[in-house]
PDB file of C-alpha atoms in Angstrom:
ATOM      1  CA  UNK A   1       5.710  -6.498  15.590  1.00 76.00           C
ATOM      2  CA  UNK A   2       6.855  -7.161  12.041  1.00 87.00           C
ATOM      3  CA  UNK A   3      10.171  -7.018  10.167  1.00 92.00           C
ATOM      4  CA  UNK A   4      10.498  -6.150   6.672  1.00 95.00           C
ATOM      5  CA  UNK A   5      13.409  -6.604   4.185  1.00 96.00           C
ATOM      6  CA  UNK A   6      13.203  -4.315   1.248  1.00 96.00           C
ATOM      7  CA  UNK A   7      15.026  -5.164  -1.885  1.00 96.00           C
ATOM      8  CA  UNK A   8      16.038  -1.860  -3.622  1.00 95.00           C
ATOM      9  CA  UNK A   9      17.118  -2.278  -7.127  1.00 94.00           C
ATOM     10  CA  UNK A  10      19.154   0.763  -8.466  1.00 91.00           C
ATOM     11  CA  UNK A  11      19.727   0.976 -12.167  1.00 89.00           C
ATOM     12  CA  UNK A  12      21.618   3.648 -14.231  1.00 86.00           C
ATOM     13  CA  UNK A  13      25.133   4.943 -14.589  1.00 74.00           C
ATOM     14  CA  UNK A  14      26.901   5.550 -11.387  1.00 69.00           C
ATOM     15  CA  UNK A  15      25.690   8.831  -9.846  1.00 71.00           C
ATOM     16  CA  UNK A  16      25.980  10.905  -6.745  1.00 82.00           C
ATOM     17  CA  UNK A  17      22.236  10.657  -6.144  1.00 83.00           C
ATOM     18  CA  UNK A  18      22.405   6.802  -5.847  1.00 81.00           C
ATOM     19  CA  UNK A  19      25.481   6.927  -3.589  1.00 88.00           C
ATOM     20  CA  UNK A  20      23.582   9.159  -1.111  1.00 92.00           C
ATOM     21  CA  UNK A  21      20.611   6.761  -1.017  1.00 91.00           C
ATOM     22  CA  UNK A  22      22.681   3.738  -0.398  1.00 89.00           C
ATOM     23  CA  UNK A  23      24.373   5.410   2.660  1.00 92.00           C
ATOM     24  CA  UNK A  24      20.986   6.342   4.285  1.00 95.00           C
ATOM     25  CA  UNK A  25      19.991   4.185   7.251  1.00 95.00           C
ATOM     26  CA  UNK A  26      16.937   2.050   7.268  1.00 96.00           C
ATOM     27  CA  UNK A  27      14.016   2.754   9.593  1.00 96.00           C
ATOM     28  CA  UNK A  28      13.137   0.634  12.703  1.00 93.00           C
ATOM     29  CA  UNK A  29      12.100  -2.997  11.673  1.00 93.00           C
ATOM     30  CA  UNK A  30      13.391  -2.442   8.168  1.00 96.00           C
ATOM     31  CA  UNK A  31      16.579  -3.666   6.405  1.00 96.00           C
ATOM     32  CA  UNK A  32      17.685  -2.742   2.917  1.00 96.00           C
ATOM     33  CA  UNK A  33      19.193  -5.122   0.301  1.00 94.00           C
ATOM     34  CA  UNK A  34      20.651  -3.376  -2.740  1.00 93.00           C
ATOM     35  CA  UNK A  35      21.311  -4.641  -6.235  1.00 92.00           C
ATOM     36  CA  UNK A  36      22.613  -2.624  -9.011  1.00 90.00           C
ATOM     37  CA  UNK A  37      23.144  -2.540 -12.956  1.00 89.00           C
ATOM     38  CA  UNK A  38      24.136   0.042 -15.515  1.00 87.00           C
ATOM     39  CA  UNK A  39      21.205  -0.799 -17.758  1.00 85.00           C
ATOM     40  CA  UNK A  40      17.657  -1.943 -16.683  1.00 85.00           C
ATOM     41  CA  UNK A  41      17.645  -5.717 -16.337  1.00 87.00           C
ATOM     42  CA  UNK A  42      14.601  -8.023 -16.017  1.00 87.00           C
ATOM     43  CA  UNK A  43      15.819 -10.377 -13.199  1.00 91.00           C
ATOM     44  CA  UNK A  44      16.619  -7.745 -10.532  1.00 91.00           C
ATOM     45  CA  UNK A  45      13.488  -5.742 -11.563  1.00 91.00           C
ATOM     46  CA  UNK A  46      11.276  -8.770 -10.990  1.00 92.00           C
ATOM     47  CA  UNK A  47      12.613  -9.257  -7.493  1.00 93.00           C
ATOM     48  CA  UNK A  48      12.604  -5.695  -6.226  1.00 96.00           C
ATOM     49  CA  UNK A  49      10.197  -3.852  -3.928  1.00 96.00           C
ATOM     50  CA  UNK A  50      11.556  -0.491  -4.953  1.00 97.00           C
ATOM     51  CA  UNK A  51      13.249   0.359  -8.269  1.00 95.00           C
ATOM     52  CA  UNK A  52      15.199   3.644  -8.574  1.00 94.00           C
ATOM     53  CA  UNK A  53      16.157   4.295 -12.145  1.00 90.00           C
ATOM     54  CA  UNK A  54      18.600   7.062 -13.192  1.00 88.00           C
ATOM     55  CA  UNK A  55      17.491   7.842 -16.734  1.00 81.00           C
ATOM     56  CA  UNK A  56      20.227  10.447 -17.549  1.00 77.00           C
ATOM     57  CA  UNK A  57      21.842   8.277 -20.274  1.00 73.00           C
ATOM     58  CA  UNK A  58      19.162   5.745 -20.935  1.00 72.00           C
ATOM     59  CA  UNK A  59      16.887   5.089 -23.903  1.00 73.00           C
ATOM     60  CA  UNK A  60      13.942   6.569 -22.125  1.00 73.00           C
ATOM     61  CA  UNK A  61      10.992   4.659 -23.741  1.00 74.00           C
ATOM     62  CA  UNK A  62      12.809   1.275 -23.635  1.00 77.00           C
ATOM     63  CA  UNK A  63      14.120   1.544 -20.134  1.00 81.00           C
ATOM     64  CA  UNK A  64      10.495   2.574 -18.723  1.00 84.00           C
ATOM     65  CA  UNK A  65       8.880  -0.365 -20.573  1.00 82.00           C
ATOM     66  CA  UNK A  66      11.335  -2.869 -19.234  1.00 83.00           C
ATOM     67  CA  UNK A  67      10.880  -1.787 -15.719  1.00 88.00           C
ATOM     68  CA  UNK A  68       7.158  -1.695 -15.912  1.00 88.00           C
ATOM     69  CA  UNK A  69       6.762  -4.954 -17.722  1.00 88.00           C
ATOM     70  CA  UNK A  70       9.148  -6.943 -15.440  1.00 84.00           C
ATOM     71  CA  UNK A  71       8.551  -5.484 -12.100  1.00 90.00           C
ATOM     72  CA  UNK A  72       6.383  -7.267  -9.538  1.00 88.00           C
ATOM     73  CA  UNK A  73       2.724  -5.955  -9.370  1.00 88.00           C
ATOM     74  CA  UNK A  74       3.257  -4.352  -5.947  1.00 92.00           C
ATOM     75  CA  UNK A  75       6.718  -2.962  -6.604  1.00 94.00           C
ATOM     76  CA  UNK A  76       7.209   0.874  -6.837  1.00 96.00           C
ATOM     77  CA  UNK A  77       9.326   2.635  -9.304  1.00 94.00           C
ATOM     78  CA  UNK A  78      11.057   6.129  -8.750  1.00 95.00           C
ATOM     79  CA  UNK A  79      12.558   7.764 -11.869  1.00 91.00           C
ATOM     80  CA  UNK A  80      15.475  10.276 -11.821  1.00 91.00           C
ATOM     81  CA  UNK A  81      15.159  12.535 -14.737  1.00 88.00           C
ATOM     82  CA  UNK A  82      16.237  16.019 -15.891  1.00 86.00           C
ATOM     83  CA  UNK A  83      13.685  18.649 -16.979  1.00 85.00           C
ATOM     84  CA  UNK A  84      14.022  17.712 -20.716  1.00 83.00           C
ATOM     85  CA  UNK A  85      13.388  14.100 -20.047  1.00 83.00           C
ATOM     86  CA  UNK A  86      10.244  14.993 -17.945  1.00 81.00           C
ATOM     87  CA  UNK A  87       8.579  16.323 -21.054  1.00 76.00           C
ATOM     88  CA  UNK A  88       9.150  12.981 -22.771  1.00 75.00           C
ATOM     89  CA  UNK A  89       7.918  11.058 -19.790  1.00 79.00           C
ATOM     90  CA  UNK A  90       4.637  12.961 -19.685  1.00 76.00           C
ATOM     91  CA  UNK A  91       3.840  11.338 -23.043  1.00 72.00           C
ATOM     92  CA  UNK A  92       4.552   7.778 -21.825  1.00 71.00           C
ATOM     93  CA  UNK A  93       1.328   5.764 -21.492  1.00 71.00           C
ATOM     94  CA  UNK A  94       2.763   3.991 -18.386  1.00 71.00           C
ATOM     95  CA  UNK A  95       3.359   7.181 -16.513  1.00 79.00           C
ATOM     96  CA  UNK A  96       0.431   6.469 -14.208  1.00 84.00           C
ATOM     97  CA  UNK A  97       2.206   3.319 -12.789  1.00 88.00           C
ATOM     98  CA  UNK A  98       5.275   5.372 -11.805  1.00 91.00           C
ATOM     99  CA  UNK A  99       5.413   6.063  -8.062  1.00 93.00           C
ATOM    100  CA  UNK A 100       7.434   9.258  -8.294  1.00 94.00           C
ATOM    101  CA  UNK A 101       9.820  11.250 -10.486  1.00 92.00           C
ATOM    102  CA  UNK A 102      12.730  13.183  -8.995  1.00 93.00           C
ATOM    103  CA  UNK A 103      14.046  16.061 -11.090  1.00 91.00           C
ATOM    104  CA  UNK A 104      17.805  16.153 -11.282  1.00 88.00           C
ATOM    105  CA  UNK A 105      20.106  17.648 -10.331  1.00 89.00           C
ATOM    106  CA  UNK A 106      19.281  17.654  -6.649  1.00 91.00           C
ATOM    107  CA  UNK A 107      21.159  18.685  -3.524  1.00 94.00           C
ATOM    108  CA  UNK A 108      22.182  16.065  -0.983  1.00 95.00           C
ATOM    109  CA  UNK A 109      19.624  17.338   1.420  1.00 97.00           C
ATOM    110  CA  UNK A 110      16.878  17.083  -1.014  1.00 96.00           C
ATOM    111  CA  UNK A 111      17.767  13.474  -1.945  1.00 95.00           C
ATOM    112  CA  UNK A 112      17.733  12.571   1.717  1.00 96.00           C
ATOM    113  CA  UNK A 113      14.487  14.293   2.305  1.00 97.00           C
ATOM    114  CA  UNK A 114      12.826  12.647  -0.690  1.00 97.00           C
ATOM    115  CA  UNK A 115      14.051   9.121   0.131  1.00 97.00           C
ATOM    116  CA  UNK A 116      13.210   9.543   3.811  1.00 98.00           C
ATOM    117  CA  UNK A 117       9.591  10.505   2.767  1.00 97.00           C
ATOM    118  CA  UNK A 118       9.357   7.334   0.650  1.00 97.00           C
ATOM    119  CA  UNK A 119      10.603   5.277   3.645  1.00 97.00           C
ATOM    120  CA  UNK A 120       8.096   6.816   5.945  1.00 97.00           C
ATOM    121  CA  UNK A 121       5.227   6.225   3.480  1.00 97.00           C
ATOM    122  CA  UNK A 122       6.451   2.616   3.044  1.00 96.00           C
ATOM    123  CA  UNK A 123       6.412   2.066   6.769  1.00 96.00           C
ATOM    124  CA  UNK A 124       2.982   3.582   7.145  1.00 96.00           C
ATOM    125  CA  UNK A 125       1.641   1.078   4.618  1.00 95.00           C
ATOM    126  CA  UNK A 126       3.315  -1.838   6.536  1.00 95.00           C
ATOM    127  CA  UNK A 127       1.818  -0.378   9.885  1.00 96.00           C
ATOM    128  CA  UNK A 128      -1.538  -0.213   8.318  1.00 95.00           C
ATOM    129  CA  UNK A 129      -1.236  -3.974   7.091  1.00 94.00           C
ATOM    130  CA  UNK A 130      -0.256  -4.902  10.625  1.00 95.00           C
ATOM    131  CA  UNK A 131      -3.076  -2.880  12.289  1.00 95.00           C
ATOM    132  CA  UNK A 132      -5.683  -4.424   9.774  1.00 94.00           C
ATOM    133  CA  UNK A 133      -4.353  -7.947  10.590  1.00 95.00           C
ATOM    134  CA  UNK A 134      -4.788  -7.307  14.269  1.00 95.00           C
ATOM    135  CA  UNK A 135      -8.371  -6.126  13.678  1.00 95.00           C
ATOM    136  CA  UNK A 136      -9.325  -9.057  11.494  1.00 95.00           C
ATOM    137  CA  UNK A 137      -7.869 -11.450  13.922  1.00 95.00           C
ATOM    138  CA  UNK A 138      -9.778  -9.883  16.876  1.00 96.00           C
ATOM    139  CA  UNK A 139     -13.277  -9.539  15.247  1.00 95.00           C
ATOM    140  CA  UNK A 140     -13.143 -13.007  13.624  1.00 96.00           C
ATOM    141  CA  UNK A 141     -12.366 -14.802  16.834  1.00 95.00           C
ATOM    142  CA  UNK A 142     -15.428 -13.522  18.739  1.00 93.00           C
ATOM    143  CA  UNK A 143     -18.837 -15.111  18.735  1.00 91.00           C
ATOM    144  CA  UNK A 144     -20.737 -11.971  18.255  1.00 93.00           C
ATOM    145  CA  UNK A 145     -21.855 -10.314  15.011  1.00 93.00           C
ATOM    146  CA  UNK A 146     -19.669  -7.236  14.260  1.00 94.00           C
ATOM    147  CA  UNK A 147     -20.157  -4.878  11.487  1.00 93.00           C
ATOM    148  CA  UNK A 148     -18.885  -1.424  10.468  1.00 93.00           C
ATOM    149  CA  UNK A 149     -21.047   1.122   8.259  1.00 93.00           C
ATOM    150  CA  UNK A 150     -20.421   4.403   6.918  1.00 93.00           C
ATOM    151  CA  UNK A 151     -22.880   7.212   7.360  1.00 92.00           C
ATOM    152  CA  UNK A 152     -24.955   6.118   4.340  1.00 91.00           C
ATOM    153  CA  UNK A 153     -25.477   2.663   5.964  1.00 90.00           C
ATOM    154  CA  UNK A 154     -23.095   0.841   3.683  1.00 94.00           C
ATOM    155  CA  UNK A 155     -21.383  -2.116   5.359  1.00 93.00           C
ATOM    156  CA  UNK A 156     -17.595  -1.372   5.350  1.00 94.00           C
ATOM    157  CA  UNK A 157     -16.386  -4.351   7.275  1.00 94.00           C
ATOM    158  CA  UNK A 158     -18.171  -7.389   8.800  1.00 95.00           C
ATOM    159  CA  UNK A 159     -16.794 -10.423  10.718  1.00 95.00           C
ATOM    160  CA  UNK A 160     -16.974 -14.055  10.059  1.00 95.00           C
ATOM    161  CA  UNK A 161     -19.855 -14.578  12.465  1.00 94.00           C
ATOM    162  CA  UNK A 162     -21.853 -12.044  10.668  1.00 93.00           C
ATOM    163  CA  UNK A 163     -21.339 -13.765   7.296  1.00 93.00           C
ATOM    164  CA  UNK A 164     -22.361 -17.080   8.803  1.00 92.00           C
ATOM    165  CA  UNK A 165     -25.537 -15.594  10.185  1.00 91.00           C
ATOM    166  CA  UNK A 166     -26.670 -14.160   6.841  1.00 90.00           C
ATOM    167  CA  UNK A 167     -25.190 -16.962   4.734  1.00 91.00           C
ATOM    168  CA  UNK A 168     -23.142 -14.652   2.555  1.00 92.00           C
ATOM    169  CA  UNK A 169     -19.520 -13.931   1.864  1.00 94.00           C
ATOM    170  CA  UNK A 170     -17.765 -10.764   3.022  1.00 94.00           C
ATOM    171  CA  UNK A 171     -17.305  -9.891  -0.757  1.00 93.00           C
ATOM    172  CA  UNK A 172     -21.047 -10.036  -1.022  1.00 93.00           C
ATOM    173  CA  UNK A 173     -21.843  -8.028   2.193  1.00 94.00           C
ATOM    174  CA  UNK A 174     -19.070  -5.407   2.128  1.00 94.00           C
ATOM    175  CA  UNK A 175     -20.142  -2.422   0.007  1.00 94.00           C
ATOM    176  CA  UNK A 176     -23.912  -3.181   0.482  1.00 92.00           C
ATOM    177  CA  UNK A 177     -26.672  -1.905   2.680  1.00 89.00           C
ATOM    178  CA  UNK A 178     -28.492  -3.997   5.067  1.00 79.00           C
ATOM    179  CA  UNK A 179     -31.637  -4.522   2.856  1.00 80.00           C
ATOM    180  CA  UNK A 180     -29.386  -6.424   0.644  1.00 79.00           C
ATOM    181  CA  UNK A 181     -29.084  -9.203   3.048  1.00 78.00           C
ATOM    182  CA  UNK A 182     -32.814 -10.009   2.729  1.00 68.00           C
ATOM    183  CA  UNK A 183     -33.251 -10.666   6.412  1.00 59.00           C
ATOM    184  CA  UNK A 184     -35.296  -7.566   7.531  1.00 53.00           C
ATOM    185  CA  UNK A 185     -33.925  -4.942   9.834  1.00 52.00           C
ATOM    186  CA  UNK A 186     -31.190  -5.018  12.389  1.00 56.00           C
ATOM    187  CA  UNK A 187     -33.352  -6.185  15.212  1.00 56.00           C
ATOM    188  CA  UNK A 188     -35.023  -8.847  13.066  1.00 55.00           C
ATOM    189  CA  UNK A 189     -31.668 -10.393  12.174  1.00 58.00           C
ATOM    190  CA  UNK A 190     -30.335 -10.388  15.801  1.00 54.00           C
ATOM    191  CA  UNK A 191     -33.730 -11.719  17.119  1.00 51.00           C
ATOM    192  CA  UNK A 192     -33.623 -14.432  14.515  1.00 49.00           C
ATOM    193  CA  UNK A 193     -30.094 -15.880  15.405  1.00 50.00           C
ATOM    194  CA  UNK A 194     -30.475 -15.008  19.139  1.00 48.00           C
ATOM    195  CA  UNK A 195     -26.995 -13.427  19.633  1.00 50.00           C
ATOM    196  CA  UNK A 196     -25.877  -9.917  20.501  1.00 52.00           C
ATOM    197  CA  UNK A 197     -24.317  -7.722  17.833  1.00 52.00           C
ATOM    198  CA  UNK A 198     -22.231  -4.695  17.771  1.00 53.00           C
ATOM    199  CA  UNK A 199     -22.564  -1.988  15.074  1.00 53.00           C
ATOM    200  CA  UNK A 200     -19.877   0.605  14.631  1.00 52.00           C
ATOM    201  CA  UNK A 201     -20.654   3.663  12.665  1.00 51.00           C
ATOM    202  CA  UNK A 202     -18.172   5.601  10.518  1.00 46.00           C
ATOM    203  CA  UNK A 203     -17.571   7.817  13.653  1.00 46.00           C
ATOM    204  CA  UNK A 204     -15.410   5.588  15.985  1.00 43.00           C
ATOM    205  CA  UNK A 205     -16.855   7.374  19.064  1.00 38.00           C
ATOM    206  CA  UNK A 206     -20.361   6.318  18.224  1.00 38.00           C
ATOM    207  CA  UNK A 207     -21.371   2.716  19.032  1.00 43.00           C
ATOM    208  CA  UNK A 208     -24.598   1.196  19.378  1.00 43.00           C
ATOM    209  CA  UNK A 209     -25.058  -2.179  21.202  1.00 45.00           C
ATOM    210  CA  UNK A 210     -28.013  -4.370  20.552  1.00 45.00           C
TER     211      UNK A 210
END
């Protein structure tokens, strides 16, 4: 099980929307740390996991650029803007890097709904990270070749034992078909190294043992 501290940076003039967000509880295994400023600032933006910016009274282009340039690469940005500001935002070149735009004004129920959805999405990504970590730890600590392919025969994931057998890195193998390995078919490879292997297709219910 993991624990996650989320640094949430809220910028913009005091607003009811931000007050509602700050009062919402965190999900299980998560804690929230809040920082605030009236205008976008570089230091808190660089430390934040989530930036919530109320642009009601802000210089729109300048505020967006500061947040995009100073945030951490994995940080997410939610902008609060009215309908008139939305038209200006649509012309911003950095719009593709914005996580979401909430159109104001909003009712308390809508604010809670939107932030809860963000919390759940964030938790889902952390859960996926944990599950992937478990999978990697498991397949890389067994002495057998393990590989996963899609329906077209492209390797989606392989373990360390597989890479040692074919003398290639995961980056070289994953995304490639078996012919790229230069070691013949599956049976030829397994016969050469004298070890059992397990192939998993895209369908998790279909498994072939060799």
